């Protein structure tokens, strides 16, 4: 499962960089639609970042939940510390936004864990239907 731990760290790094550089566009208290969009946008992004990897690595059954946990774990551990020093890590975000950011993180990590329960494979088996 080390691959999935590394993949989880990479996802955390990219997401943190996005919020460090552009987080002020996602979390705007005066514009709740932008905040709602950030939550909704997380759904396909998490799907794209996890489901194809499970198929690529041929992960099935209970191993999927283990893989999902390994993907979520690095970011969860790091963000537990990051939230303590939120002002320093995300200077572009107001300190008042830390609870919204933490809420979004819980949402995103929950989505990652949910992908471990999904049984549908990403790539379907190729079948050829004859019209004869």
PDB file of C-alpha atoms in Angstrom:
ATOM      1  CA  UNK A   1       0.000   0.000   0.000  1.00  0.00           C
ATOM      2  CA  UNK A   2       2.959   2.430  -0.079  1.00  0.00           C
ATOM      3  CA  UNK A   3       1.914   3.510  -3.569  1.00  0.00           C
ATOM      4  CA  UNK A   4      -1.432   4.701  -2.220  1.00  0.00           C
ATOM      5  CA  UNK A   5       0.221   6.562   0.669  1.00  0.00           C
ATOM      6  CA  UNK A   6       2.430   8.368  -1.856  1.00  0.00           C
ATOM      7  CA  UNK A   7      -0.570   9.024  -4.089  1.00  0.00           C
ATOM      8  CA  UNK A   8      -2.446  10.455  -1.095  1.00  0.00           C
ATOM      9  CA  UNK A   9       0.484  12.719  -0.276  1.00  0.00           C
ATOM     10  CA  UNK A  10       0.626  13.903  -3.894  1.00  0.00           C
ATOM     11  CA  UNK A  11      -3.111  14.678  -3.853  1.00  0.00           C
ATOM     12  CA  UNK A  12      -2.690  16.584  -0.582  1.00  0.00           C
ATOM     13  CA  UNK A  13       0.261  18.533  -1.996  1.00  0.00           C
ATOM     14  CA  UNK A  14      -1.593  19.560  -5.161  1.00  0.00           C
ATOM     15  CA  UNK A  15      -4.783  20.476  -3.285  1.00  0.00           C
ATOM     16  CA  UNK A  16      -2.832  22.480  -0.709  1.00  0.00           C
ATOM     17  CA  UNK A  17      -0.979  24.344  -3.448  1.00  0.00           C
ATOM     18  CA  UNK A  18      -4.272  25.174  -5.166  1.00  0.00           C
ATOM     19  CA  UNK A  19      -5.750  26.561  -1.949  1.00  0.00           C
ATOM     20  CA  UNK A  20      -2.528  28.378  -1.097  1.00  0.00           C
ATOM     21  CA  UNK A  21      -2.566  30.127  -4.470  1.00  0.00           C
ATOM     22  CA  UNK A  22      -6.284  30.410  -5.247  1.00  0.00           C
ATOM     23  CA  UNK A  23      -8.191  29.579  -2.051  1.00  0.00           C
ATOM     24  CA  UNK A  24      -9.464  33.126  -1.821  1.00  0.00           C
ATOM     25  CA  UNK A  25     -11.592  32.412  -4.917  1.00  0.00           C
ATOM     26  CA  UNK A  26     -13.254  29.353  -3.362  1.00  0.00           C
ATOM     27  CA  UNK A  27     -14.050  30.555   0.137  1.00  0.00           C
ATOM     28  CA  UNK A  28     -15.864  33.876  -0.102  1.00  0.00           C
ATOM     29  CA  UNK A  29     -18.439  34.420   2.646  1.00  0.00           C
ATOM     30  CA  UNK A  30     -20.257  37.057   0.606  1.00  0.00           C
ATOM     31  CA  UNK A  31     -20.586  34.629  -2.324  1.00  0.00           C
ATOM     32  CA  UNK A  32     -21.990  31.355  -0.984  1.00  0.00           C
ATOM     33  CA  UNK A  33     -22.343  29.966  -4.522  1.00  0.00           C
ATOM     34  CA  UNK A  34     -18.546  29.857  -4.829  1.00  0.00           C
ATOM     35  CA  UNK A  35     -18.338  27.936  -1.564  1.00  0.00           C
ATOM     36  CA  UNK A  36     -21.046  25.509  -2.679  1.00  0.00           C
ATOM     37  CA  UNK A  37     -19.217  25.081  -5.983  1.00  0.00           C
ATOM     38  CA  UNK A  38     -16.031  24.148  -4.090  1.00  0.00           C
ATOM     39  CA  UNK A  39     -17.913  21.344  -2.340  1.00  0.00           C
ATOM     40  CA  UNK A  40     -19.548  20.136  -5.549  1.00  0.00           C
ATOM     41  CA  UNK A  41     -16.300  20.338  -7.514  1.00  0.00           C
ATOM     42  CA  UNK A  42     -14.675  18.028  -4.981  1.00  0.00           C
ATOM     43  CA  UNK A  43     -16.934  15.140  -6.035  1.00  0.00           C
ATOM     44  CA  UNK A  44     -15.657  14.659  -9.603  1.00  0.00           C
ATOM     45  CA  UNK A  45     -12.095  15.576  -8.628  1.00  0.00           C
ATOM     46  CA  UNK A  46     -11.975  12.898  -5.942  1.00  0.00           C
ATOM     47  CA  UNK A  47     -13.584  10.424  -8.326  1.00  0.00           C
ATOM     48  CA  UNK A  48     -10.981  11.165 -11.011  1.00  0.00           C
ATOM     49  CA  UNK A  49      -8.118  10.969  -8.505  1.00  0.00           C
ATOM     50  CA  UNK A  50      -9.118   7.619  -7.003  1.00  0.00           C
ATOM     51  CA  UNK A  51     -11.343   5.334  -9.071  1.00  0.00           C
ATOM     52  CA  UNK A  52      -9.009   5.073 -12.104  1.00  0.00           C
ATOM     53  CA  UNK A  53      -6.091   4.280  -9.780  1.00  0.00           C
ATOM     54  CA  UNK A  54      -8.012   1.393  -8.207  1.00  0.00           C
ATOM     55  CA  UNK A  55      -8.679  -0.024 -11.655  1.00  0.00           C
ATOM     56  CA  UNK A  56      -5.128   0.563 -12.835  1.00  0.00           C
ATOM     57  CA  UNK A  57      -3.731  -1.260  -9.810  1.00  0.00           C
ATOM     58  CA  UNK A  58      -6.497  -3.907 -10.023  1.00  0.00           C
ATOM     59  CA  UNK A  59      -7.653  -3.254  -6.467  1.00  0.00           C
ATOM     60  CA  UNK A  60     -10.861  -5.066  -5.526  1.00  0.00           C
ATOM     61  CA  UNK A  61     -12.921  -6.016  -2.489  1.00  0.00           C
ATOM     62  CA  UNK A  62     -11.682  -5.018   0.933  1.00  0.00           C
ATOM     63  CA  UNK A  63      -8.371  -3.904  -0.546  1.00  0.00           C
ATOM     64  CA  UNK A  64     -10.215  -0.937  -2.043  1.00  0.00           C
ATOM     65  CA  UNK A  65     -11.166   0.337   1.378  1.00  0.00           C
ATOM     66  CA  UNK A  66      -7.583  -0.116   2.523  1.00  0.00           C
ATOM     67  CA  UNK A  67      -6.340   1.762  -0.537  1.00  0.00           C
ATOM     68  CA  UNK A  68      -8.854   4.588   0.038  1.00  0.00           C
ATOM     69  CA  UNK A  69      -7.739   4.831   3.660  1.00  0.00           C
ATOM     70  CA  UNK A  70      -4.101   4.993   2.570  1.00  0.00           C
ATOM     71  CA  UNK A  71      -4.940   7.757   0.105  1.00  0.00           C
ATOM     72  CA  UNK A  72      -6.803   9.820   2.712  1.00  0.00           C
ATOM     73  CA  UNK A  73      -4.464   9.227   5.653  1.00  0.00           C
ATOM     74  CA  UNK A  74      -1.409  11.344   4.689  1.00  0.00           C
ATOM     75  CA  UNK A  75      -3.498  14.430   4.011  1.00  0.00           C
ATOM     76  CA  UNK A  76      -5.591  13.969   7.132  1.00  0.00           C
ATOM     77  CA  UNK A  77      -2.510  13.716   9.324  1.00  0.00           C
ATOM     78  CA  UNK A  78      -0.778  16.676   7.714  1.00  0.00           C
ATOM     79  CA  UNK A  79      -3.921  18.837   7.692  1.00  0.00           C
ATOM     80  CA  UNK A  80      -4.419  18.198  11.414  1.00  0.00           C
ATOM     81  CA  UNK A  81      -1.209  20.187  11.913  1.00  0.00           C
ATOM     82  CA  UNK A  82      -1.812  22.638   9.071  1.00  0.00           C
ATOM     83  CA  UNK A  83      -5.121  23.743  10.592  1.00  0.00           C
ATOM     84  CA  UNK A  84      -3.286  24.719  13.779  1.00  0.00           C
ATOM     85  CA  UNK A  85      -1.131  27.170  11.820  1.00  0.00           C
ATOM     86  CA  UNK A  86      -3.783  28.043   9.235  1.00  0.00           C
ATOM     87  CA  UNK A  87      -2.872  31.763   9.105  1.00  0.00           C
ATOM     88  CA  UNK A  88       0.751  31.016   8.222  1.00  0.00           C
ATOM     89  CA  UNK A  89       0.086  28.325   5.628  1.00  0.00           C
ATOM     90  CA  UNK A  90      -2.786  30.101   3.881  1.00  0.00           C
ATOM     91  CA  UNK A  91      -2.102  33.841   4.144  1.00  0.00           C
ATOM     92  CA  UNK A  92      -4.487  34.499   1.244  1.00  0.00           C
ATOM     93  CA  UNK A  93      -7.406  33.213   3.338  1.00  0.00           C
ATOM     94  CA  UNK A  94      -8.939  35.102   6.216  1.00  0.00           C
ATOM     95  CA  UNK A  95      -8.580  33.478   9.632  1.00  0.00           C
ATOM     96  CA  UNK A  96     -12.401  33.453   9.789  1.00  0.00           C
ATOM     97  CA  UNK A  97     -12.420  30.935   6.942  1.00  0.00           C
ATOM     98  CA  UNK A  98     -10.529  28.208   8.789  1.00  0.00           C
ATOM     99  CA  UNK A  99     -13.723  26.441   9.849  1.00  0.00           C
ATOM    100  CA  UNK A 100     -15.047  26.424   6.280  1.00  0.00           C
ATOM    101  CA  UNK A 101     -11.744  25.096   5.038  1.00  0.00           C
ATOM    102  CA  UNK A 102     -11.772  22.392   7.729  1.00  0.00           C
ATOM    103  CA  UNK A 103     -15.331  21.509   6.746  1.00  0.00           C
ATOM    104  CA  UNK A 104     -14.299  21.200   3.112  1.00  0.00           C
ATOM    105  CA  UNK A 105     -11.372  18.986   4.115  1.00  0.00           C
ATOM    106  CA  UNK A 106     -13.671  16.647   6.046  1.00  0.00           C
ATOM    107  CA  UNK A 107     -15.953  16.534   3.005  1.00  0.00           C
ATOM    108  CA  UNK A 108     -13.098  15.721   0.613  1.00  0.00           C
ATOM    109  CA  UNK A 109     -11.559  13.063   2.870  1.00  0.00           C
ATOM    110  CA  UNK A 110     -14.997  11.510   3.363  1.00  0.00           C
ATOM    111  CA  UNK A 111     -15.420  11.344  -0.389  1.00  0.00           C
ATOM    112  CA  UNK A 112     -12.075   9.591  -0.710  1.00  0.00           C
ATOM    113  CA  UNK A 113     -13.093   7.029   1.894  1.00  0.00           C
ATOM    114  CA  UNK A 114     -16.459   6.506   0.178  1.00  0.00           C
ATOM    115  CA  UNK A 115     -14.647   5.538  -3.025  1.00  0.00           C
ATOM    116  CA  UNK A 116     -13.323   2.552  -1.093  1.00  0.00           C
ATOM    117  CA  UNK A 117     -16.873   1.240  -0.767  1.00  0.00           C
ATOM    118  CA  UNK A 118     -17.855   1.688  -4.416  1.00  0.00           C
ATOM    119  CA  UNK A 119     -17.880  -1.656  -6.193  1.00  0.00           C
ATOM    120  CA  UNK A 120     -18.391  -0.540  -9.798  1.00  0.00           C
ATOM    121  CA  UNK A 121     -15.155  -0.814 -11.786  1.00  0.00           C
ATOM    122  CA  UNK A 122     -13.941   2.232 -13.654  1.00  0.00           C
ATOM    123  CA  UNK A 123     -13.125   0.342 -16.842  1.00  0.00           C
ATOM    124  CA  UNK A 124     -15.791  -2.015 -18.105  1.00  0.00           C
ATOM    125  CA  UNK A 125     -14.871  -5.183 -19.912  1.00  0.00           C
ATOM    126  CA  UNK A 126     -14.921  -4.799 -23.676  1.00  0.00           C
ATOM    127  CA  UNK A 127     -17.858  -6.591 -25.184  1.00  0.00           C
ATOM    128  CA  UNK A 128     -18.827  -6.730 -28.803  1.00  0.00           C
ATOM    129  CA  UNK A 129     -22.478  -7.025 -29.553  1.00  0.00           C
ATOM    130  CA  UNK A 130     -23.428  -8.536 -32.849  1.00  0.00           C
ATOM    131  CA  UNK A 131     -26.457  -7.269 -34.673  1.00  0.00           C
ATOM    132  CA  UNK A 132     -26.865 -10.612 -36.438  1.00  0.00           C
TER     133      UNK A 132
END
